[in-house]
Amino acid sequence: MKKNLLLFFMLFTSAALFAAPLRAGSKVYVSVKDSSLKSDQSSISKTVTGLSYGDCLVVVEAGEKKTKVTLAGDPSLEGWVLNSHFTTKKILANNSGRADASSDELALAGKGFSEEAENAFRSANSSLDYKTVDAIEKVSVNRNELMDFISQGHLKGGEE
C-alpha cells in the first residue's frame, strides 16, 4: 500500500513539474482562424488588432482565462487574448506566411474537430439543420450598438 501511495505521489509531482505554466517571454501561437487582441480583459473592450492563425505572440502576463501578450513582430501592439485561442506548439506556415489549410480546416481545428470527426457527426445526425448554424455564425453586431445595448440594459461590462 505504501509503495502504491509513493508511486502515485511521484507521478503526481512529476506531472505538475512537466505542466509548466506560461511565463513572461514565452512564445505562443494563434490556433484559431482569427482572433482579436483586446485592450483589456473584457470581451467588449476595444480591439487593438486582429490576429490570424499561426501569428506568433510573446507572453507578458499569464492569466486564468486571458493572457496579456505582444505581437512577436511588433512589440508595440500589446493586449489580451483568450487562452483558448493560442497554443504553445509552433504553427508552421508556408512561404507566403500563411498556414497551408483551408478556412474550413482552420475553423474545425480551432474547435478541436478533424474533417473525419465532423463527417461522422454529420452522418450520425443527418436531421440537424446546418444552414441555420451557418447563418447564425455570419451575424455581426456593430460595436456601438452593442455598447448602447449594454448601457441601456444596465449590464455589467461583458466579462467572460
mmCIF file of C-alpha atoms in Angstrom:
data_model
loop_
_atom_site.group_PDB
_atom_site.id
_atom_site.type_symbol
_atom_site.label_atom_id
_atom_site.label_comp_id
_atom_site.label_asym_id
_atom_site.label_seq_id
_atom_site.Cartn_x
_atom_site.Cartn_y
_atom_site.Cartn_z
ATOM 1 C CA MET A 1 0.000 0.000 0.000
ATOM 2 C CA LYS A 2 2.818 2.398 0.878
ATOM 3 C CA LYS A 3 4.522 1.600 -2.449
ATOM 4 C CA ASN A 4 1.348 2.474 -4.368
ATOM 5 C CA LEU A 5 0.911 5.695 -2.437
ATOM 6 C CA LEU A 6 4.549 6.643 -3.028
ATOM 7 C CA LEU A 7 4.266 5.821 -6.739
ATOM 8 C CA PHE A 8 1.097 7.916 -7.034
ATOM 9 C CA PHE A 9 2.775 10.850 -5.260
ATOM 10 C CA MET A 10 5.822 10.646 -7.554
ATOM 11 C CA LEU A 11 3.668 10.543 -10.694
ATOM 12 C CA PHE A 12 1.522 13.442 -9.490
ATOM 13 C CA THR A 13 4.576 15.550 -8.608
ATOM 14 C CA SER A 14 6.350 14.848 -11.899
ATOM 15 C CA ALA A 15 3.190 15.673 -13.884
ATOM 16 C CA ALA A 16 2.993 19.030 -12.111
ATOM 17 C CA LEU A 17 6.614 19.781 -12.979
ATOM 18 C CA PHE A 18 6.144 18.986 -16.671
ATOM 19 C CA ALA A 19 2.943 21.039 -16.978
ATOM 20 C CA ALA A 20 4.922 24.289 -16.917
ATOM 21 C CA PRO A 21 2.818 27.436 -16.694
ATOM 22 C CA LEU A 22 3.216 30.225 -19.206
ATOM 23 C CA ARG A 23 5.955 32.623 -18.260
ATOM 24 C CA ALA A 24 6.654 36.164 -19.388
ATOM 25 C CA GLY A 25 8.701 35.995 -22.573
ATOM 26 C CA SER A 26 7.263 32.612 -23.672
ATOM 27 C CA LYS A 27 6.159 32.374 -27.287
ATOM 28 C CA VAL A 28 2.635 31.189 -28.139
ATOM 29 C CA TYR A 29 0.866 30.829 -31.484
ATOM 30 C CA VAL A 30 -2.695 31.700 -32.521
ATOM 31 C CA SER A 31 -4.503 28.388 -33.028
ATOM 32 C CA VAL A 32 -7.850 29.634 -34.371
ATOM 33 C CA LYS A 33 -8.812 31.028 -37.761
ATOM 34 C CA ASP A 34 -8.986 34.575 -36.450
ATOM 35 C CA SER A 35 -8.985 36.261 -33.073
ATOM 36 C CA SER A 36 -8.598 39.718 -31.598
ATOM 37 C CA LEU A 37 -6.028 41.345 -29.395
ATOM 38 C CA LYS A 38 -8.139 43.325 -26.893
ATOM 39 C CA SER A 39 -7.148 46.459 -24.950
ATOM 40 C CA ASP A 40 -8.269 44.900 -21.652
ATOM 41 C CA GLN A 41 -9.755 41.642 -20.369
ATOM 42 C CA SER A 42 -13.386 42.488 -21.156
ATOM 43 C CA SER A 43 -14.778 40.733 -24.225
ATOM 44 C CA ILE A 44 -16.302 44.027 -25.393
ATOM 45 C CA SER A 45 -13.146 46.075 -24.986
ATOM 46 C CA LYS A 46 -11.578 47.873 -27.930
ATOM 47 C CA THR A 47 -9.740 45.680 -30.432
ATOM 48 C CA VAL A 48 -6.052 46.577 -30.678
ATOM 49 C CA THR A 49 -5.535 44.440 -33.783
ATOM 50 C CA GLY A 50 -6.803 41.291 -35.435
ATOM 51 C CA LEU A 51 -4.891 38.038 -35.103
ATOM 52 C CA SER A 52 -4.644 35.233 -37.647
ATOM 53 C CA TYR A 53 -3.930 31.534 -37.430
ATOM 54 C CA GLY A 54 -0.231 30.972 -36.772
ATOM 55 C CA ASP A 55 0.594 34.500 -35.562
ATOM 56 C CA CYS A 56 3.414 34.419 -33.015
ATOM 57 C CA LEU A 57 2.776 36.177 -29.699
ATOM 58 C CA VAL A 58 5.011 36.838 -26.692
ATOM 59 C CA VAL A 59 3.527 36.408 -23.215
ATOM 60 C CA VAL A 60 3.630 39.486 -20.975
ATOM 61 C CA GLU A 61 1.339 38.281 -18.179
ATOM 62 C CA ALA A 62 -0.396 34.904 -17.979
ATOM 63 C CA GLY A 63 -3.988 34.910 -16.759
ATOM 64 C CA GLU A 64 -6.560 32.278 -15.889
ATOM 65 C CA LYS A 65 -8.860 32.949 -18.870
ATOM 66 C CA LYS A 66 -6.921 35.524 -20.873
ATOM 67 C CA THR A 67 -3.231 36.278 -21.287
ATOM 68 C CA LYS A 68 -1.583 39.632 -21.926
ATOM 69 C CA VAL A 69 0.691 39.392 -24.981
ATOM 70 C CA THR A 70 2.564 41.406 -27.577
ATOM 71 C CA LEU A 71 2.966 40.539 -31.238
ATOM 72 C CA ALA A 72 6.380 38.985 -31.798
ATOM 73 C CA GLY A 73 6.805 41.063 -34.960
ATOM 74 C CA ASP A 74 5.582 44.317 -33.387
ATOM 75 C CA PRO A 75 6.044 44.549 -29.598
ATOM 76 C CA SER A 76 4.272 47.929 -29.575
ATOM 77 C CA LEU A 77 0.994 46.067 -30.114
ATOM 78 C CA GLU A 78 0.041 44.764 -26.683
ATOM 79 C CA GLY A 79 -3.249 43.392 -25.398
ATOM 80 C CA TRP A 80 -5.238 40.435 -24.109
ATOM 81 C CA VAL A 81 -6.195 37.232 -25.924
ATOM 82 C CA LEU A 82 -8.306 34.272 -24.799
ATOM 83 C CA ASN A 83 -6.168 31.351 -23.622
ATOM 84 C CA SER A 84 -8.271 29.011 -25.759
ATOM 85 C CA HIS A 85 -7.143 30.924 -28.880
ATOM 86 C CA PHE A 86 -3.471 30.016 -28.698
ATOM 87 C CA THR A 87 -1.109 27.095 -28.273
ATOM 88 C CA THR A 88 2.478 26.749 -27.135
ATOM 89 C CA LYS A 89 3.154 24.456 -30.106
ATOM 90 C CA LYS A 90 4.781 26.228 -33.030
ATOM 91 C CA ILE A 91 2.495 26.500 -36.039
ATOM 92 C CA LEU A 92 4.362 26.309 -39.327
ATOM 93 C CA ALA A 93 3.359 28.495 -42.243
ATOM 94 C CA ASN A 94 4.186 28.279 -45.939
ATOM 95 C CA ASN A 95 6.427 30.753 -47.825
ATOM 96 C CA SER A 96 3.656 33.351 -48.045
ATOM 97 C CA GLY A 97 3.483 33.441 -44.247
ATOM 98 C CA ARG A 98 0.065 31.794 -44.217
ATOM 99 C CA ALA A 99 -0.750 28.320 -42.952
ATOM 100 C CA ASP A 100 -1.399 25.624 -45.560
ATOM 101 C CA ALA A 101 -5.003 24.930 -44.606
ATOM 102 C CA SER A 102 -8.426 25.895 -45.889
ATOM 103 C CA SER A 103 -10.651 28.188 -43.845
ATOM 104 C CA ASP A 104 -12.915 25.204 -43.098
ATOM 105 C CA GLU A 105 -9.942 23.193 -41.811
ATOM 106 C CA LEU A 106 -8.837 26.108 -39.622
ATOM 107 C CA ALA A 107 -12.307 26.519 -38.163
ATOM 108 C CA LEU A 108 -12.516 22.802 -37.395
ATOM 109 C CA ALA A 109 -9.038 22.743 -35.881
ATOM 110 C CA GLY A 110 -9.887 25.702 -33.680
ATOM 111 C CA LYS A 111 -12.900 23.804 -32.392
ATOM 112 C CA GLY A 112 -10.951 20.580 -31.917
ATOM 113 C CA PHE A 113 -12.596 18.764 -34.839
ATOM 114 C CA SER A 114 -10.975 16.914 -37.670
ATOM 115 C CA GLU A 115 -12.717 16.547 -41.023
ATOM 116 C CA GLU A 116 -13.315 12.877 -40.244
ATOM 117 C CA ALA A 117 -14.899 13.718 -36.873
ATOM 118 C CA GLU A 118 -17.218 16.270 -38.454
ATOM 119 C CA ASN A 119 -18.245 13.868 -41.230
ATOM 120 C CA ALA A 120 -19.016 11.164 -38.664
ATOM 121 C CA PHE A 121 -21.075 13.649 -36.627
ATOM 122 C CA ARG A 122 -22.971 14.820 -39.721
ATOM 123 C CA SER A 123 -23.809 11.257 -40.796
ATOM 124 C CA ALA A 124 -24.955 10.314 -37.277
ATOM 125 C CA ASN A 125 -27.062 13.493 -37.030
ATOM 126 C CA SER A 126 -28.347 13.975 -40.573
ATOM 127 C CA SER A 127 -31.577 15.623 -39.395
ATOM 128 C CA LEU A 128 -29.752 18.632 -37.921
ATOM 129 C CA ASP A 129 -30.139 21.958 -39.736
ATOM 130 C CA TYR A 130 -26.625 23.173 -40.540
ATOM 131 C CA LYS A 131 -27.911 26.089 -42.668
ATOM 132 C CA THR A 132 -29.278 27.799 -39.565
ATOM 133 C CA VAL A 133 -25.957 27.379 -37.747
ATOM 134 C CA ASP A 134 -24.092 28.795 -40.752
ATOM 135 C CA ALA A 135 -26.477 31.787 -40.855
ATOM 136 C CA ILE A 136 -26.050 32.463 -37.127
ATOM 137 C CA GLU A 137 -22.245 32.352 -37.465
ATOM 138 C CA LYS A 138 -22.470 35.142 -40.059
ATOM 139 C CA VAL A 139 -24.364 37.502 -37.712
ATOM 140 C CA SER A 140 -22.261 40.502 -36.784
ATOM 141 C CA VAL A 141 -23.082 43.183 -34.216
ATOM 142 C CA ASN A 142 -21.885 46.758 -34.548
ATOM 143 C CA ARG A 143 -19.706 47.695 -31.556
ATOM 144 C CA ASN A 144 -21.579 50.974 -30.915
ATOM 145 C CA GLU A 145 -24.929 49.159 -30.952
ATOM 146 C CA LEU A 146 -23.537 46.578 -28.540
ATOM 147 C CA MET A 147 -22.293 49.277 -26.164
ATOM 148 C CA ASP A 148 -25.714 51.027 -26.302
ATOM 149 C CA PHE A 149 -27.445 47.708 -25.529
ATOM 150 C CA ILE A 150 -25.174 47.094 -22.538
ATOM 151 C CA SER A 151 -25.639 50.637 -21.256
ATOM 152 C CA GLN A 152 -29.444 50.712 -21.693
ATOM 153 C CA GLY A 153 -29.787 47.282 -20.106
ATOM 154 C CA HIS A 154 -27.572 48.293 -17.157
ATOM 155 C CA LEU A 155 -25.449 45.218 -17.841
ATOM 156 C CA LYS A 156 -22.063 44.587 -16.343
ATOM 157 C CA GLY A 157 -19.130 45.153 -18.756
ATOM 158 C CA GLY A 158 -19.429 41.859 -20.651
ATOM 159 C CA GLU A 159 -16.743 39.886 -18.858
ATOM 160 C CA GLU A 160 -16.444 36.277 -19.848
#
